[in-house]
Amino acid sequence: MTGTGTWLSLAVPVLLMLLLARAIWAFTAVEICARWLVTSARRTPVPPTQEAVPWLVVLLPMLREQSIAAQAVAAFTALDYPRDRAAIVVVTTERETSARAEQRRRLAALAACAPLTAERLRGLFPAARCREVAETVNAADPSVRLRVLTELFDAEPTTAEIVATLTAGPAGARLPLVHLHQPDLGGRKAGQLNFALDRLSEILGPLGWNEHDHADNTYTVVYDADAVPDSRTLQAFAATAAAHRARTGRAPALIQQQRLPLLARRPFPAGPTGLLLAGEWVYQLRRSLGIELARIRLHRCLTASRLPEAARMWLRPMVYAVGCGMAVHLPAVRAIGGFPEPMEDLGTGHRLSLLGADLTTAPVAVLDEPYTEPSGLANLHAMAFTSSARPDRHAAAVAHLPTTLSRPARAVLLAREWADEAAWLIGAPLITAAVVSAWWAGPAWVAVAAAGLLLHGPVTTARLLAWAPRLHATVHPPLRRQLPRPAPAHPRALIAAGPLQPFVRLAGPWRWIWQKSTGHHRGFGKTER
């Protein structure tokens, strides 16, 4: 058989069946998880008894978050929870201050740009301020543009300065606020989180906590600074932990609150770029429901099932934890060596999955922002790819710890993760080639290709757009203010462009691979939204 014959008679049918199977799974998982989330959010969490109420340390690492720091502090300190059992910890970093001296030397070159774009100011100002600063400088006379830009730069307070002011302000918040400032030690978000972990006695000690007596009833809860939580969030974590203990006799190692990218603080740009970014927003919502939430629910179901281990081994997923609403049992995070770099959430999920730890979900969601800039999105995808591409490193990091999984089960998890990463890199081009070749493979395969393509793209996109308002309405912010929701300008075009979205996700990983191979990669910066 020739190469063309093998492609048309074997490879194309296999790839098209995989496309259809994946499309059916994604659509079904999205529907089931969206319904579960909407239904669960209607229930009021049942708080545990006073002695069983867990200690919760809510960690908010911040870097160049001047525009939203006050909003985040106000929202999280207003959460409903016993005041003597929780603390809100903002972790700022000296890296932000150290970078300003180098950034200041760039101002002359930036002021000479005509026009100065918001993209060129990324890293010098908070993302939400870049456009306003660029417009102000562009409107100034050329002879004073450098002075205007310099004054704006010097007047911008650091995040640490803003948070210090908030911490020293008048009392009245429902929960205590603690401000930690990390020295310039390098690293990323995980480093700020681990800095806080080393100071839990300083954070919770004033409330009567000590690690020897209370570690088993303590959770560290991680959020992004731009998140807006549900007012019932901490009560939901406590109720979920108590219910899991009552059902299994063990504390869950991870309680994942579902992140919904439905907070539209900034609009998508106009034109094709905005359409692709809106498509990525829809994809992120689909991933949140159909992959992240679906995998944890499947993991929990398999853990409690009576299926033989040989069957569970092939069904058990590698869970992707998300660092926006991620509550990790303190003994678990200590055991895995703290939060891993470069992405604390994916690494934590991988390590706990490989240990066969108990993982579960909280019944209320948290809102965060979708990406409205292409560069931030590409950086996110590249960083997520590098964090997921080497699960063997996470396996090696926890190899000395006791696990409930057999060696073959861990090997299957690793193999599945490598297969996912390979599909990320080459899946879209291969599937596209198979869809194009379906005409020559036969009429039946044309039908399979059409069904898979429509279900994977337009049909699922349309359903997600229909679910978005209901999901957004499930989150009740603690300050009772109305939150903006993404509303695409051209929903029909967005639905039609659904099949293109897998190619958008290729840009970050392939750009990273090219930069690494040519020696031009300089590390990951802050992933700006």
Short mmCIF file of C-alpha atoms in Angstrom, two decimals:
data_model
loop_
_atom_site.label_atom_id
_atom_site.label_comp_id
_atom_site.label_asym_id
_atom_site.label_seq_id
_atom_site.Cartn_x
_atom_site.Cartn_y
_atom_site.Cartn_z
CA MET A 1 0.00 0.00 0.00
CA THR A 2 1.33 3.44 -0.95
CA GLY A 3 1.78 6.28 1.50
CA THR A 4 -1.29 8.05 0.09
CA GLY A 5 -3.35 4.88 0.38
CA THR A 6 -2.31 4.36 4.00
CA TRP A 7 -3.16 7.96 4.80
CA LEU A 8 -6.63 7.79 3.24
CA SER A 9 -7.60 4.29 4.36
CA LEU A 10 -6.07 4.24 7.85
CA ALA A 11 -4.82 7.57 9.20
CA VAL A 12 -7.73 9.74 8.03
CA PRO A 13 -10.47 7.46 9.46
CA VAL A 14 -8.64 7.16 12.79
CA LEU A 15 -8.08 10.92 13.08
CA LEU A 16 -11.67 11.74 12.12
CA MET A 17 -13.05 9.28 14.66
CA LEU A 18 -10.81 10.85 17.29
CA LEU A 19 -12.13 14.29 16.31
CA LEU A 20 -15.74 13.13 16.64
CA ALA A 21 -15.11 11.31 19.93
CA ARG A 22 -13.35 14.32 21.42
CA ALA A 23 -16.11 16.64 20.22
CA ILE A 24 -18.81 14.45 21.79
CA TRP A 25 -16.85 14.21 25.06
CA ALA A 26 -16.22 17.98 25.20
CA PHE A 27 -19.84 18.88 24.47
CA THR A 28 -21.18 16.36 26.98
CA ALA A 29 -18.69 17.37 29.69
CA VAL A 30 -19.51 21.06 29.24
CA GLU A 31 -23.24 20.42 29.51
CA ILE A 32 -23.01 18.18 32.57
CA CYS A 33 -20.57 20.42 34.43
CA ALA A 34 -22.41 23.65 33.61
CA ARG A 35 -25.67 22.16 34.87
CA TRP A 36 -23.96 20.89 38.02
CA LEU A 37 -22.40 24.26 38.73
CA VAL A 38 -25.65 26.19 38.22
CA THR A 39 -27.58 23.73 40.38
CA SER A 40 -24.95 23.60 43.14
CA ALA A 41 -24.67 27.38 43.34
CA ARG A 42 -28.34 27.61 44.34
CA ARG A 43 -27.70 25.70 47.55
CA THR A 44 -26.49 27.43 50.71
CA PRO A 45 -23.32 25.74 52.05
CA VAL A 46 -23.96 23.95 55.35
CA PRO A 47 -21.26 25.14 57.77
CA PRO A 48 -19.47 22.51 59.86
CA THR A 49 -19.56 22.49 63.64
CA GLN A 50 -17.46 25.16 65.34
CA GLU A 51 -14.66 22.78 66.30
CA ALA A 52 -14.44 21.46 62.73
CA VAL A 53 -14.26 24.87 61.03
CA PRO A 54 -10.95 24.84 59.11
CA TRP A 55 -8.34 27.57 59.25
CA LEU A 56 -8.14 29.27 55.86
CA VAL A 57 -5.22 31.39 54.67
CA VAL A 58 -6.26 33.25 51.52
CA LEU A 59 -3.15 34.18 49.51
CA LEU A 60 -3.25 37.02 46.98
CA PRO A 61 0.15 37.37 45.29
CA MET A 62 0.40 40.69 43.48
CA LEU A 63 2.79 42.18 40.94
CA ARG A 64 1.92 45.48 39.22
CA GLU A 65 -1.69 45.27 40.37
CA GLN A 66 -2.06 48.93 41.34
CA SER A 67 -5.32 49.35 39.45
CA ILE A 68 -7.18 46.52 41.20
CA ALA A 69 -5.38 46.01 44.53
CA ALA A 70 -7.92 48.03 46.52
CA GLN A 71 -10.86 46.26 44.88
CA ALA A 72 -9.35 42.84 45.57
CA VAL A 73 -8.65 43.63 49.22
CA ALA A 74 -12.17 44.99 49.72
CA ALA A 75 -13.78 41.92 48.13
CA PHE A 76 -11.77 39.27 49.95
CA THR A 77 -11.83 40.88 53.39
CA ALA A 78 -15.64 41.07 53.09
CA LEU A 79 -16.09 37.30 52.67
CA ASP A 80 -18.42 35.55 55.09
CA TYR A 81 -16.38 33.45 57.56
CA PRO A 82 -15.51 33.38 61.27
CA ARG A 83 -13.02 36.18 61.83
CA ASP A 84 -10.85 34.10 64.16
CA ARG A 85 -10.37 31.30 61.60
CA ALA A 86 -9.18 33.06 58.44
CA ALA A 87 -6.80 35.72 57.20
CA ILE A 88 -6.44 37.49 53.85
CA VAL A 89 -2.76 37.75 52.92
CA VAL A 90 -1.53 40.05 50.15
CA VAL A 91 1.98 39.12 49.05
CA THR A 92 3.79 41.87 47.15
CA THR A 93 7.34 41.57 45.86
CA GLU A 94 10.43 43.75 45.69
CA ARG A 95 10.86 42.54 42.09
CA GLU A 96 8.36 45.21 41.10
CA THR A 97 10.45 47.95 42.69
CA SER A 98 13.79 46.57 41.45
CA ALA A 99 12.56 46.61 37.87
CA ARG A 100 11.66 50.29 37.96
CA ALA A 101 15.25 51.57 37.76
CA GLU A 102 15.89 49.64 34.56
CA GLN A 103 12.48 50.56 33.17
CA ARG A 104 13.08 54.26 33.82
CA ARG A 105 16.04 54.18 31.42
CA ARG A 106 13.65 53.19 28.62
CA LEU A 107 11.46 56.26 28.94
CA ALA A 108 13.38 58.48 26.49
CA ALA A 109 13.17 55.89 23.71
CA LEU A 110 9.48 55.31 24.41
CA ALA A 111 8.67 59.03 24.41
CA ALA A 112 10.25 59.27 20.94
CA CYS A 113 7.84 56.67 19.52
CA ALA A 114 5.23 58.25 17.30
CA PRO A 115 2.69 57.14 18.16
CA LEU A 116 3.38 55.48 21.50
CA THR A 117 1.28 52.32 21.75
CA ALA A 118 -0.14 50.70 24.88
CA GLU A 119 1.72 47.51 24.01
CA ARG A 120 5.09 49.26 24.41
CA LEU A 121 4.18 50.29 27.95
CA ARG A 122 3.46 46.77 29.15
CA GLY A 123 5.61 46.08 32.18
CA LEU A 124 6.08 49.77 33.01
CA PHE A 125 2.48 50.40 34.06
CA PRO A 126 -0.38 48.13 35.13
CA ALA A 127 -2.04 46.61 32.07
CA ALA A 128 -5.29 48.49 32.69
CA ARG A 129 -3.43 51.84 32.65
CA CYS A 130 -1.27 51.40 29.55
CA ARG A 131 -3.78 52.68 27.02
CA GLU A 132 -4.62 55.77 29.09
CA VAL A 133 -0.94 56.61 29.58
CA ALA A 134 -0.20 56.15 25.86
CA GLU A 135 -3.07 58.45 24.88
CA THR A 136 -1.91 61.12 27.36
CA VAL A 137 1.66 61.06 26.04
CA ASN A 138 0.55 61.08 22.40
CA ALA A 139 -1.66 64.13 23.04
CA ALA A 140 1.26 66.10 24.52
CA ASP A 141 3.51 68.42 22.50
CA PRO A 142 6.57 66.48 21.21
CA SER A 143 8.89 68.78 23.16
CA VAL A 144 7.38 67.74 26.52
CA ARG A 145 6.44 64.13 25.86
CA LEU A 146 9.40 62.76 27.79
CA ARG A 147 8.59 64.96 30.76
CA VAL A 148 4.93 63.90 30.70
CA LEU A 149 5.83 60.22 30.49
CA THR A 150 8.43 60.56 33.27
CA GLU A 151 5.99 62.32 35.57
CA LEU A 152 3.36 59.65 34.99
CA PHE A 153 5.93 56.91 35.62
CA ASP A 154 7.25 58.51 38.82
CA ALA A 155 3.75 59.20 40.12
CA GLU A 156 2.67 55.57 39.75
CA PRO A 157 2.71 54.00 43.23
CA THR A 158 3.94 50.46 43.62
CA THR A 159 1.52 47.74 44.56
CA ALA A 160 3.31 47.37 47.90
CA GLU A 161 2.72 51.06 48.70
CA ILE A 162 -0.98 50.78 47.93
CA VAL A 163 -1.43 47.62 49.98
CA ALA A 164 0.56 49.06 52.90
CA THR A 165 -1.86 51.99 52.95
CA LEU A 166 -4.84 49.64 52.91
CA THR A 167 -3.38 47.55 55.73
CA ALA A 168 -2.80 50.62 57.90
CA GLY A 169 -6.27 51.98 57.19
CA PRO A 170 -9.24 51.98 59.55
CA ALA A 171 -10.56 48.64 60.81
CA GLY A 172 -14.00 47.41 59.79
CA ALA A 173 -13.36 44.57 57.35
CA ARG A 174 -14.97 41.25 58.15
CA LEU A 175 -11.65 39.35 57.91
CA PRO A 176 -8.13 40.45 58.99
CA LEU A 177 -5.71 41.65 56.30
CA VAL A 178 -2.00 40.82 56.42
CA HIS A 179 0.57 42.35 54.07
CA LEU A 180 3.80 40.46 53.33
CA HIS A 181 6.52 41.92 51.12
CA GLN A 182 8.90 39.45 49.50
CA PRO A 183 12.53 40.47 48.86
CA ASP A 184 13.74 40.32 45.26
CA LEU A 185 14.51 36.60 45.13
CA GLY A 186 13.54 35.97 41.52
CA GLY A 187 10.93 33.36 40.70
CA ARG A 188 7.27 33.88 39.96
CA LYS A 189 3.90 33.57 41.68
CA ALA A 190 4.94 30.29 43.33
CA GLY A 191 7.83 32.05 45.05
CA GLN A 192 5.50 34.62 46.58
CA LEU A 193 3.19 31.86 47.80
CA ASN A 194 6.04 29.90 49.35
CA PHE A 195 7.29 33.08 51.01
CA ALA A 196 3.90 33.30 52.73
CA LEU A 197 3.92 29.59 53.62
CA ASP A 198 7.12 30.14 55.58
CA ARG A 199 5.36 32.81 57.66
CA LEU A 200 2.11 31.11 58.64
CA SER A 201 2.88 31.52 62.33
CA GLU A 202 3.20 35.25 61.77
CA ILE A 203 -0.09 35.29 59.85
CA LEU A 204 -2.31 33.02 61.96
CA GLY A 205 -0.44 33.06 65.26
CA PRO A 206 -2.33 36.14 66.53
CA LEU A 207 -5.56 34.16 66.05
CA GLY A 208 -4.35 31.33 68.29
CA TRP A 209 -3.08 29.01 65.55
CA ASN A 210 0.01 26.83 65.71
CA GLU A 211 1.13 24.35 63.09
CA HIS A 212 1.69 21.43 65.45
CA ASP A 213 -1.92 21.41 66.66
CA HIS A 214 -3.83 22.85 63.72
CA ALA A 215 -2.04 21.91 60.48
CA ASP A 216 -4.45 19.06 59.72
CA ASN A 217 -7.34 21.51 59.74
CA THR A 218 -5.66 24.26 57.70
CA TYR A 219 -5.93 25.13 54.01
CA THR A 220 -4.01 27.64 51.92
CA VAL A 221 -6.31 29.19 49.33
CA VAL A 222 -4.72 30.77 46.25
CA TYR A 223 -6.25 33.45 44.02
CA ASP A 224 -5.25 35.79 41.23
CA ALA A 225 -5.46 39.45 42.16
CA ASP A 226 -8.08 40.20 39.49
CA ALA A 227 -10.53 37.59 40.81
CA VAL A 228 -13.92 38.40 42.30
CA PRO A 229 -15.11 35.63 44.65
CA ASP A 230 -18.59 34.59 45.65
CA SER A 231 -19.51 35.87 49.12
CA ARG A 232 -20.10 32.24 50.20
CA THR A 233 -16.68 31.06 49.01
CA LEU A 234 -14.98 30.34 52.33
CA GLN A 235 -18.12 28.81 53.80
CA ALA A 236 -18.27 26.54 50.74
CA PHE A 237 -14.65 25.44 51.25
CA ALA A 238 -15.36 24.64 54.91
CA ALA A 239 -18.54 22.73 54.10
CA THR A 240 -16.82 20.78 51.31
CA ALA A 241 -13.90 19.80 53.56
CA ALA A 242 -16.25 18.70 56.37
CA ALA A 243 -18.45 16.68 53.99
CA HIS A 244 -15.42 14.95 52.47
CA ARG A 245 -14.07 14.05 55.90
CA ALA A 246 -17.45 12.67 56.95
CA ARG A 247 -17.70 10.59 53.78
CA THR A 248 -14.13 9.24 53.57
CA GLY A 249 -12.53 9.84 56.96
CA ARG A 250 -9.79 11.90 55.25
CA ALA A 251 -9.21 15.57 54.57
CA PRO A 252 -9.21 16.40 50.84
CA ALA A 253 -5.75 17.38 49.65
CA LEU A 254 -7.22 19.84 47.12
CA ILE A 255 -10.53 21.67 46.94
CA GLN A 256 -10.87 23.43 43.60
CA GLN A 257 -13.23 26.34 43.19
CA GLN A 258 -14.22 26.72 39.57
CA ARG A 259 -12.73 29.68 37.74
CA LEU A 260 -15.05 31.31 35.21
CA PRO A 261 -13.47 33.89 32.83
CA LEU A 262 -16.63 35.99 32.86
CA LEU A 263 -15.45 39.27 34.39
CA ALA A 264 -15.23 41.88 31.62
CA ARG A 265 -13.34 44.78 33.16
CA ARG A 266 -11.89 45.63 29.74
CA PRO A 267 -13.46 45.09 26.31
CA PHE A 268 -11.97 42.96 23.57
CA PRO A 269 -10.26 45.02 20.85
CA ALA A 270 -12.00 45.56 17.54
CA GLY A 271 -11.33 43.61 14.35
CA PRO A 272 -9.92 40.13 13.76
CA THR A 273 -7.68 40.29 16.85
CA GLY A 274 -10.68 40.93 19.05
CA LEU A 275 -12.55 38.07 17.41
CA LEU A 276 -9.69 35.63 18.11
CA LEU A 277 -9.38 36.85 21.71
CA ALA A 278 -13.12 36.48 22.22
CA GLY A 279 -12.81 32.99 20.79
CA GLU A 280 -10.08 32.26 23.33
CA TRP A 281 -12.39 33.51 26.08
CA VAL A 282 -15.01 30.99 24.96
CA TYR A 283 -12.34 28.29 24.77
CA GLN A 284 -11.17 29.11 28.30
CA LEU A 285 -14.75 28.78 29.53
CA ARG A 286 -15.03 25.44 27.74
CA ARG A 287 -11.74 24.32 29.27
CA SER A 288 -12.85 25.42 32.73
CA LEU A 289 -16.01 23.32 32.50
CA GLY A 290 -15.18 20.50 30.11
CA ILE A 291 -11.59 19.77 31.19
CA GLU A 292 -10.70 21.25 34.59
CA LEU A 293 -14.00 20.70 36.39
CA ALA A 294 -14.81 17.50 34.49
CA ARG A 295 -11.46 15.92 35.37
CA ILE A 296 -11.74 16.63 39.09
CA ARG A 297 -15.28 15.28 39.19
CA LEU A 298 -14.18 12.18 37.27
CA HIS A 299 -11.20 11.73 39.62
CA ARG A 300 -13.49 11.99 42.65
CA CYS A 301 -15.96 9.51 41.14
CA LEU A 302 -13.24 6.96 40.39
CA THR A 303 -11.73 7.33 43.86
CA ALA A 304 -15.07 6.39 45.43
CA SER A 305 -16.01 3.72 42.89
CA ARG A 306 -15.72 -0.03 43.31
CA LEU A 307 -14.23 -0.55 39.87
CA PRO A 308 -11.11 -2.72 39.86
CA GLU A 309 -7.85 -0.79 39.86
CA ALA A 310 -7.03 -2.14 36.39
CA ALA A 311 -10.08 -0.28 35.05
CA ARG A 312 -9.60 2.88 37.11
CA MET A 313 -5.99 3.08 35.98
CA TRP A 314 -7.05 3.68 32.37
CA LEU A 315 -9.85 6.10 33.27
CA ARG A 316 -8.08 8.18 35.92
CA PRO A 317 -7.26 11.71 34.62
CA MET A 318 -4.32 13.97 35.31
CA VAL A 319 -6.01 16.82 37.18
CA TYR A 320 -5.20 20.41 36.24
CA ALA A 321 -5.45 22.56 39.35
CA VAL A 322 -6.09 26.26 38.77
CA GLY A 323 -4.41 28.93 40.88
CA CYS A 324 -7.55 31.03 41.15
CA GLY A 325 -9.70 29.35 43.77
CA MET A 326 -7.28 26.52 44.66
CA ALA A 327 -7.43 25.40 48.32
CA VAL A 328 -4.59 23.02 49.26
CA HIS A 329 -4.44 21.13 52.54
CA LEU A 330 -1.42 22.43 54.45
CA PRO A 331 0.14 18.97 55.11
CA ALA A 332 -0.23 18.20 51.38
CA VAL A 333 1.50 21.35 50.17
CA ARG A 334 4.26 20.83 52.74
CA ALA A 335 4.71 17.23 51.57
CA ILE A 336 5.10 18.12 47.89
CA GLY A 337 7.76 20.73 48.71
CA GLY A 338 5.64 23.86 48.47
CA PHE A 339 4.11 25.34 45.35
CA PRO A 340 6.15 24.37 42.25
CA GLU A 341 7.64 26.79 39.73
CA PRO A 342 6.93 28.02 37.10
CA MET A 343 3.14 27.47 37.47
CA GLU A 344 2.09 26.70 40.99
CA ASP A 345 -1.32 25.37 40.00
CA LEU A 346 -0.52 22.90 37.20
CA GLY A 347 2.45 21.58 39.17
CA THR A 348 0.35 21.10 42.30
CA GLY A 349 -2.36 19.29 40.35
CA HIS A 350 0.18 17.02 38.67
CA ARG A 351 1.94 16.11 41.91
CA LEU A 352 -1.25 15.41 43.83
CA SER A 353 -2.64 13.38 40.92
CA LEU A 354 0.50 11.23 40.87
CA LEU A 355 0.10 10.61 44.60
CA GLY A 356 -3.52 9.53 44.18
CA ALA A 357 -4.57 12.23 46.65
CA ASP A 358 -8.20 13.06 47.45
CA LEU A 359 -9.33 15.92 45.19
CA THR A 360 -12.75 17.54 45.18
CA THR A 361 -14.64 20.64 44.05
CA ALA A 362 -16.31 23.58 45.76
CA PRO A 363 -19.93 24.24 44.75
CA VAL A 364 -19.56 27.99 44.10
CA ALA A 365 -17.48 29.66 41.39
CA VAL A 366 -15.09 32.62 41.16
CA LEU A 367 -14.91 35.15 38.35
CA ASP A 368 -11.72 36.33 36.71
CA GLU A 369 -10.85 38.27 33.59
CA PRO A 370 -10.36 36.89 30.09
CA TYR A 371 -7.28 37.91 28.11
CA THR A 372 -7.69 41.05 26.02
CA GLU A 373 -4.10 41.28 24.76
CA PRO A 374 -2.45 38.75 22.37
CA SER A 375 0.97 38.91 24.05
CA GLY A 376 -0.35 37.95 27.47
CA LEU A 377 -2.29 35.08 25.95
CA ALA A 378 0.73 33.72 24.07
CA ASN A 379 2.81 33.95 27.25
CA LEU A 380 0.16 32.03 29.19
CA HIS A 381 0.01 29.23 26.63
CA ALA A 382 3.79 28.92 26.46
CA MET A 383 4.11 28.78 30.21
CA ALA A 384 1.26 26.27 30.57
CA PHE A 385 2.87 24.09 27.90
CA THR A 386 6.26 24.07 29.60
CA SER A 387 4.65 23.29 32.96
CA SER A 388 2.67 20.36 31.55
CA ALA A 389 5.24 18.99 29.10
CA ARG A 390 7.50 17.46 31.75
CA PRO A 391 5.24 15.54 34.15
CA ASP A 392 8.18 13.22 34.79
CA ARG A 393 9.82 16.05 36.75
CA HIS A 394 6.78 16.27 39.01
CA ALA A 395 6.83 12.49 39.36
CA ALA A 396 10.48 12.61 40.41
CA ALA A 397 9.76 15.39 42.92
CA VAL A 398 7.20 13.22 44.77
CA ALA A 399 8.75 9.79 44.14
CA HIS A 400 9.81 9.55 47.80
CA LEU A 401 6.27 10.12 49.12
CA PRO A 402 3.67 7.42 49.84
CA THR A 403 1.11 7.06 47.06
CA THR A 404 -2.12 5.15 46.60
CA LEU A 405 -1.31 4.52 42.93
CA SER A 406 0.58 1.56 41.57
CA ARG A 407 3.65 2.07 39.40
CA PRO A 408 1.69 1.15 36.21
CA ALA A 409 -1.04 3.64 37.14
CA ARG A 410 1.51 6.43 37.52
CA ALA A 411 3.08 5.44 34.20
CA VAL A 412 -0.31 5.65 32.50
CA LEU A 413 -0.86 9.14 33.93
CA LEU A 414 2.50 10.31 32.63
CA ALA A 415 1.87 8.78 29.20
CA ARG A 416 -1.56 10.40 29.02
CA GLU A 417 -0.09 13.81 29.84
CA TRP A 418 2.61 13.45 27.19
CA ALA A 419 -0.08 12.45 24.69
CA ASP A 420 -2.06 15.57 25.60
CA GLU A 421 0.99 17.76 25.03
CA ALA A 422 1.71 16.11 21.68
CA ALA A 423 -1.92 16.65 20.66
CA TRP A 424 -1.58 20.32 21.68
CA LEU A 425 1.43 20.79 19.39
CA ILE A 426 0.45 18.80 16.33
CA GLY A 427 -3.20 17.83 16.82
CA ALA A 428 -4.81 20.79 15.06
CA PRO A 429 -2.67 20.56 11.88
CA LEU A 430 -3.14 16.77 11.70
CA ILE A 431 -6.90 16.95 12.20
CA THR A 432 -7.13 19.73 9.61
CA ALA A 433 -5.26 17.60 7.09
CA ALA A 434 -7.63 14.71 7.84
CA VAL A 435 -10.71 16.90 7.39
CA VAL A 436 -9.39 18.21 4.06
CA SER A 437 -8.65 14.62 2.96
CA ALA A 438 -12.09 13.27 3.97
CA TRP A 439 -13.48 13.90 0.48
CA TRP A 440 -11.04 11.39 -1.00
CA ALA A 441 -11.44 8.91 1.87
CA GLY A 442 -15.13 8.42 1.11
CA PRO A 443 -18.60 9.99 1.65
CA ALA A 444 -19.02 8.42 5.08
CA TRP A 445 -15.86 10.10 6.31
CA VAL A 446 -17.03 13.45 4.94
CA ALA A 447 -20.08 13.10 7.19
CA VAL A 448 -17.92 12.18 10.19
CA ALA A 449 -15.62 15.13 9.53
CA ALA A 450 -18.55 17.54 9.24
CA ALA A 451 -20.17 16.24 12.43
CA GLY A 452 -16.94 16.42 14.42
CA LEU A 453 -16.03 19.87 13.12
CA LEU A 454 -19.47 21.37 13.79
CA LEU A 455 -19.83 19.83 17.24
CA HIS A 456 -16.27 20.67 18.30
CA GLY A 457 -16.54 24.27 17.11
CA PRO A 458 -19.80 26.11 16.33
CA VAL A 459 -22.24 23.95 18.30
CA THR A 460 -20.22 23.94 21.52
CA THR A 461 -19.40 27.64 21.14
CA ALA A 462 -23.08 28.49 20.75
CA ARG A 463 -23.94 26.48 23.87
CA LEU A 464 -21.22 28.21 25.88
CA LEU A 465 -22.50 31.63 24.83
CA ALA A 466 -25.95 30.53 26.02
CA TRP A 467 -24.55 29.25 29.33
CA ALA A 468 -22.41 32.34 30.05
CA PRO A 469 -25.18 34.60 31.48
CA ARG A 470 -26.47 31.83 33.76
CA LEU A 471 -23.00 30.94 34.99
CA HIS A 472 -22.15 34.60 35.58
CA ALA A 473 -25.34 35.00 37.64
CA THR A 474 -24.34 32.15 39.99
CA VAL A 475 -21.56 34.28 41.52
CA HIS A 476 -22.75 36.66 44.24
CA PRO A 477 -19.93 39.15 44.94
CA PRO A 478 -19.39 40.08 48.59
CA LEU A 479 -19.83 43.82 47.97
CA ARG A 480 -23.13 43.29 46.12
CA ARG A 481 -22.13 45.30 43.08
CA GLN A 482 -22.99 44.45 39.51
CA LEU A 483 -20.13 42.85 37.59
CA PRO A 484 -19.70 43.31 33.83
CA ARG A 485 -19.90 40.19 31.67
CA PRO A 486 -18.17 39.62 28.29
CA ALA A 487 -20.52 40.26 25.40
CA PRO A 488 -19.00 39.60 21.94
CA ALA A 489 -19.83 42.22 19.35
CA HIS A 490 -20.43 39.63 16.63
CA PRO A 491 -21.60 36.34 18.20
CA ARG A 492 -22.37 34.73 14.83
CA ALA A 493 -18.84 35.38 13.60
CA LEU A 494 -17.52 34.03 16.90
CA ILE A 495 -19.53 30.84 16.50
CA ALA A 496 -18.40 30.43 12.89
CA ALA A 497 -14.75 30.93 13.88
CA GLY A 498 -14.90 28.20 16.54
CA PRO A 499 -12.87 25.64 14.54
CA LEU A 500 -9.94 28.11 14.29
CA GLN A 501 -9.39 28.36 18.04
CA PRO A 502 -7.02 25.36 18.40
CA PHE A 503 -4.58 27.19 16.10
CA VAL A 504 -4.58 30.25 18.38
CA ARG A 505 -3.33 28.05 21.21
CA LEU A 506 -0.40 26.89 19.09
CA ALA A 507 1.23 30.32 18.92
CA GLY A 508 2.61 30.38 22.46
CA PRO A 509 4.17 26.88 22.59
CA TRP A 510 5.67 27.05 19.09
CA ARG A 511 7.05 30.54 19.69
CA TRP A 512 8.65 29.27 22.91
CA ILE A 513 10.12 26.24 21.10
CA TRP A 514 11.58 28.51 18.39
CA GLN A 515 13.05 30.93 20.93
CA LYS A 516 14.58 28.10 22.96
CA SER A 517 16.08 26.47 19.88
CA THR A 518 17.62 29.76 18.71
CA GLY A 519 18.79 30.84 22.17
CA HIS A 520 16.55 33.92 22.28
CA HIS A 521 14.26 32.94 25.15
CA ARG A 522 14.82 35.17 28.18
CA GLY A 523 12.36 33.57 30.58
CA PHE A 524 8.72 34.25 31.31
CA GLY A 525 7.51 37.61 32.50
CA LYS A 526 4.26 38.40 34.25
CA THR A 527 1.28 37.05 32.35
CA GLU A 528 -0.67 40.28 31.83
CA ARG A 529 -4.36 40.23 31.08
#
